[in-house]
mmCIF file of C-alpha atoms in Angstrom:
data_model
loop_
_atom_site.group_PDB
_atom_site.id
_atom_site.type_symbol
_atom_site.label_atom_id
_atom_site.label_comp_id
_atom_site.label_asym_id
_atom_site.label_seq_id
_atom_site.Cartn_x
_atom_site.Cartn_y
_atom_site.Cartn_z
ATOM 1 C CA ALA A 1 -41.807 -45.988 26.688
ATOM 2 C CA LEU A 2 -40.215 -42.698 27.585
ATOM 3 C CA ASP A 3 -36.798 -44.373 27.141
ATOM 4 C CA HIS A 4 -37.292 -45.083 23.444
ATOM 5 C CA HIS A 5 -37.716 -42.518 20.748
ATOM 6 C CA GLU A 6 -41.283 -42.699 19.180
ATOM 7 C CA MET A 7 -39.978 -43.493 15.650
ATOM 8 C CA LEU A 8 -36.194 -44.187 15.605
ATOM 9 C CA PRO A 9 -34.464 -47.328 17.018
ATOM 10 C CA VAL A 10 -32.672 -45.227 19.468
ATOM 11 C CA VAL A 11 -33.255 -43.837 22.984
ATOM 12 C CA SER A 12 -35.355 -40.648 23.424
ATOM 13 C CA ARG A 13 -33.798 -37.221 24.164
ATOM 14 C CA HIS A 14 -35.060 -37.467 27.729
ATOM 15 C CA ALA A 15 -33.333 -40.889 28.210
ATOM 16 C CA PHE A 16 -30.167 -39.620 26.469
ATOM 17 C CA ASN A 17 -29.922 -36.735 28.872
ATOM 18 C CA GLN A 18 -30.202 -39.168 31.805
ATOM 19 C CA TYR A 19 -27.373 -41.325 30.378
ATOM 20 C CA LEU A 20 -25.300 -38.170 29.900
ATOM 21 C CA ILE A 21 -25.742 -37.405 33.606
ATOM 22 C CA HIS A 22 -24.663 -41.032 34.473
ATOM 23 C CA ALA A 23 -21.701 -40.641 32.308
ATOM 24 C CA SER A 24 -20.727 -37.426 33.948
ATOM 25 C CA ASP A 25 -21.145 -38.967 37.310
ATOM 26 C CA HIS A 26 -18.995 -41.958 36.253
ATOM 27 C CA VAL A 27 -16.303 -39.611 35.057
ATOM 28 C CA GLU A 28 -16.282 -37.790 38.401
ATOM 29 C CA ARG A 29 -16.054 -41.039 40.375
ATOM 30 C CA THR A 30 -13.462 -42.942 38.336
ATOM 31 C CA LYS A 31 -11.579 -40.108 36.293
ATOM 32 C CA GLU A 32 -11.997 -42.407 33.255
ATOM 33 C CA PRO A 33 -12.746 -40.445 29.997
ATOM 34 C CA SER A 34 -16.017 -40.586 28.100
ATOM 35 C CA PHE A 35 -17.119 -38.653 25.140
ATOM 36 C CA LEU A 36 -20.323 -37.490 23.417
ATOM 37 C CA LEU A 37 -20.359 -37.662 19.676
ATOM 38 C CA PHE A 38 -22.782 -35.348 17.981
ATOM 39 C CA LEU A 39 -23.882 -36.378 14.469
ATOM 40 C CA LYS A 40 -25.965 -33.932 12.255
ATOM 41 C CA ILE A 41 -27.510 -35.741 9.341
ATOM 42 C CA LEU A 42 -27.607 -33.224 6.389
ATOM 43 C CA ASN A 43 -30.377 -32.512 4.022
ATOM 44 C CA VAL A 44 -33.188 -33.896 6.138
ATOM 45 C CA ASP A 45 -35.353 -30.762 5.835
ATOM 46 C CA ASN A 46 -34.812 -30.665 1.973
ATOM 47 C CA LEU A 47 -35.905 -34.389 1.775
ATOM 48 C CA TRP A 48 -39.054 -33.586 3.756
ATOM 49 C CA GLN A 49 -39.913 -30.490 1.581
ATOM 50 C CA LYS A 50 -39.396 -32.309 -1.666
ATOM 51 C CA SER A 51 -40.700 -35.785 -0.850
ATOM 52 C CA GLY A 52 -42.862 -35.607 2.390
ATOM 53 C CA SER A 53 -42.522 -36.978 5.910
ATOM 54 C CA ALA A 54 -42.715 -40.722 5.020
ATOM 55 C CA LEU A 55 -39.427 -40.534 3.006
ATOM 56 C CA ARG A 56 -37.789 -38.363 5.563
ATOM 57 C CA ASP A 57 -38.789 -40.789 8.416
ATOM 58 C CA GLY A 58 -37.589 -43.746 6.346
ATOM 59 C CA PHE A 59 -34.264 -41.958 5.709
ATOM 60 C CA LEU A 60 -33.773 -41.197 9.360
ATOM 61 C CA ILE A 61 -34.681 -44.728 10.490
ATOM 62 C CA HIS A 62 -32.245 -46.197 7.808
ATOM 63 C CA ALA A 63 -29.395 -43.778 9.065
ATOM 64 C CA ALA A 64 -30.051 -44.642 12.719
ATOM 65 C CA ASN A 65 -29.835 -48.475 11.851
ATOM 66 C CA VAL A 66 -26.538 -47.890 9.947
ATOM 67 C CA ILE A 67 -25.126 -45.874 12.879
ATOM 68 C CA LYS A 68 -26.160 -48.493 15.440
ATOM 69 C CA SER A 69 -24.643 -51.400 13.226
ATOM 70 C CA CYS A 70 -21.212 -50.400 13.768
ATOM 71 C CA LEU A 71 -21.243 -49.552 17.429
ATOM 72 C CA GLU A 72 -20.876 -51.543 20.521
ATOM 73 C CA GLU A 73 -23.895 -52.603 22.522
ATOM 74 C CA VAL A 74 -22.705 -50.356 25.440
ATOM 75 C CA ASP A 75 -22.632 -47.296 23.246
ATOM 76 C CA VAL A 76 -25.788 -45.300 24.029
ATOM 77 C CA VAL A 77 -27.405 -43.800 20.823
ATOM 78 C CA GLY A 78 -30.080 -41.176 21.189
ATOM 79 C CA ALA A 79 -32.251 -38.924 19.137
ATOM 80 C CA LEU A 80 -31.532 -35.150 19.798
ATOM 81 C CA ASP A 81 -33.350 -33.098 17.414
ATOM 82 C CA ASN A 82 -34.483 -33.325 13.769
ATOM 83 C CA GLY A 83 -31.677 -35.224 12.098
ATOM 84 C CA GLU A 84 -29.370 -34.963 15.065
ATOM 85 C CA ILE A 85 -28.117 -38.162 16.855
ATOM 86 C CA GLY A 86 -26.005 -38.426 19.819
ATOM 87 C CA VAL A 87 -23.565 -41.231 21.007
ATOM 88 C CA ILE A 88 -22.090 -41.699 24.302
ATOM 89 C CA PHE A 89 -18.605 -43.455 24.343
ATOM 90 C CA ASN A 90 -17.772 -44.468 27.851
ATOM 91 C CA LEU A 91 -14.216 -45.395 28.640
ATOM 92 C CA TYR A 92 -12.838 -44.148 25.280
ATOM 93 C CA GLN A 93 -9.845 -42.111 24.356
ATOM 94 C CA GLU A 94 -10.354 -39.096 22.178
ATOM 95 C CA GLU A 95 -8.437 -40.770 19.187
ATOM 96 C CA ALA A 96 -10.747 -43.721 19.259
ATOM 97 C CA VAL A 97 -13.754 -41.439 19.232
ATOM 98 C CA ILE A 98 -12.427 -39.452 16.155
ATOM 99 C CA ALA A 99 -11.632 -42.742 14.451
ATOM 100 C CA GLN A 100 -15.190 -44.028 15.116
ATOM 101 C CA ALA A 101 -16.559 -40.781 13.807
ATOM 102 C CA ASN A 102 -14.573 -41.159 10.647
ATOM 103 C CA VAL A 103 -15.773 -44.759 10.303
ATOM 104 C CA LEU A 104 -19.413 -43.649 10.759
ATOM 105 C CA THR A 105 -19.006 -40.834 8.134
ATOM 106 C CA ASN A 106 -17.694 -43.351 5.464
ATOM 107 C CA LEU A 107 -20.209 -46.091 6.396
ATOM 108 C CA LEU A 108 -23.045 -43.683 6.106
ATOM 109 C CA LYS A 109 -21.815 -42.331 2.816
ATOM 110 C CA ASN A 110 -21.594 -45.818 1.492
ATOM 111 C CA SER A 111 -25.041 -46.876 2.687
ATOM 112 C CA PRO A 112 -27.742 -44.783 1.001
ATOM 113 C CA LEU A 113 -31.266 -45.353 1.405
ATOM 114 C CA MET A 114 -32.571 -47.118 -1.828
ATOM 115 C CA ILE A 115 -36.206 -46.702 -2.739
ATOM 116 C CA ASP A 116 -37.463 -47.705 -6.238
ATOM 117 C CA ASP A 117 -33.949 -47.600 -7.654
ATOM 118 C CA VAL A 118 -33.544 -44.035 -6.372
ATOM 119 C CA GLU A 119 -30.495 -43.438 -4.154
ATOM 120 C CA TYR A 120 -30.706 -41.113 -1.069
ATOM 121 C CA PRO A 121 -27.112 -40.526 0.081
ATOM 122 C CA ILE A 122 -26.405 -39.891 3.714
ATOM 123 C CA SER A 123 -23.899 -37.235 4.735
ATOM 124 C CA ILE A 124 -23.150 -35.985 8.218
ATOM 125 C CA ILE A 125 -21.134 -33.447 10.051
ATOM 126 C CA TRP A 126 -19.845 -34.314 13.471
ATOM 127 C CA GLY A 127 -18.362 -32.896 16.641
ATOM 128 C CA SER A 128 -17.180 -34.496 19.873
ATOM 129 C CA TYR A 129 -17.095 -33.256 23.474
ATOM 130 C CA GLU A 130 -15.260 -34.841 26.388
ATOM 131 C CA ILE A 131 -17.906 -35.485 29.000
ATOM 132 C CA LEU A 132 -16.895 -33.727 32.274
ATOM 133 C CA ALA A 133 -17.899 -34.168 35.893
ATOM 134 C CA GLN A 134 -21.015 -32.011 36.913
ATOM 135 C CA ALA A 135 -21.574 -31.082 33.166
ATOM 136 C CA ASP A 136 -25.161 -30.115 32.148
ATOM 137 C CA PRO A 137 -26.525 -32.334 29.335
ATOM 138 C CA ALA A 138 -27.934 -29.520 27.341
ATOM 139 C CA GLN A 139 -24.564 -27.702 27.450
ATOM 140 C CA MET A 140 -22.614 -30.765 26.449
ATOM 141 C CA ILE A 141 -24.884 -31.377 23.406
ATOM 142 C CA LEU A 142 -24.734 -27.631 22.495
ATOM 143 C CA THR A 143 -20.961 -27.594 22.672
ATOM 144 C CA ALA A 144 -20.633 -30.835 20.696
ATOM 145 C CA SER A 145 -23.019 -29.347 17.989
ATOM 146 C CA GLU A 146 -21.048 -26.182 17.779
ATOM 147 C CA ASN A 147 -17.840 -28.282 17.332
ATOM 148 C CA ALA A 148 -19.677 -30.165 14.397
ATOM 149 C CA ARG A 149 -20.574 -26.891 12.798
ATOM 150 C CA ASN A 150 -17.140 -25.542 13.267
ATOM 151 C CA GLN A 151 -15.509 -28.629 11.649
ATOM 152 C CA SER A 152 -17.777 -28.285 8.564
ATOM 153 C CA VAL A 153 -16.764 -24.699 7.786
#
């Protein structure tokens, strides 16, 4: 049960960190590139303040399902923090990760949560980070999140 997030259809933060360590070990052994994609879903706190936790939770579950719908089975998707999702792309080139991030951005924008004829649009910022040998999971996530914030400026 520790492997799965308590609410979202993704792996937990703890499990995601373990997958990052495995990815880092794989990079060290094989020298094949892997990337972490950090996605920050915007306006989650506003939704919670205006409409409560049930809507926020439904919104996040919907967003996680949309994200998972366009990824490969082998791509690991994990919950990081409130409204933050990580994806591990093993054996990807950076251009493919950027292309996938753009696909996700557009897919989410075009897949709002609909409740009682009210549309709740999903917008994100994202950043990527090449997974390096011996890299610390917390540092990888922090760097990818900083890259997302820098891109959104």
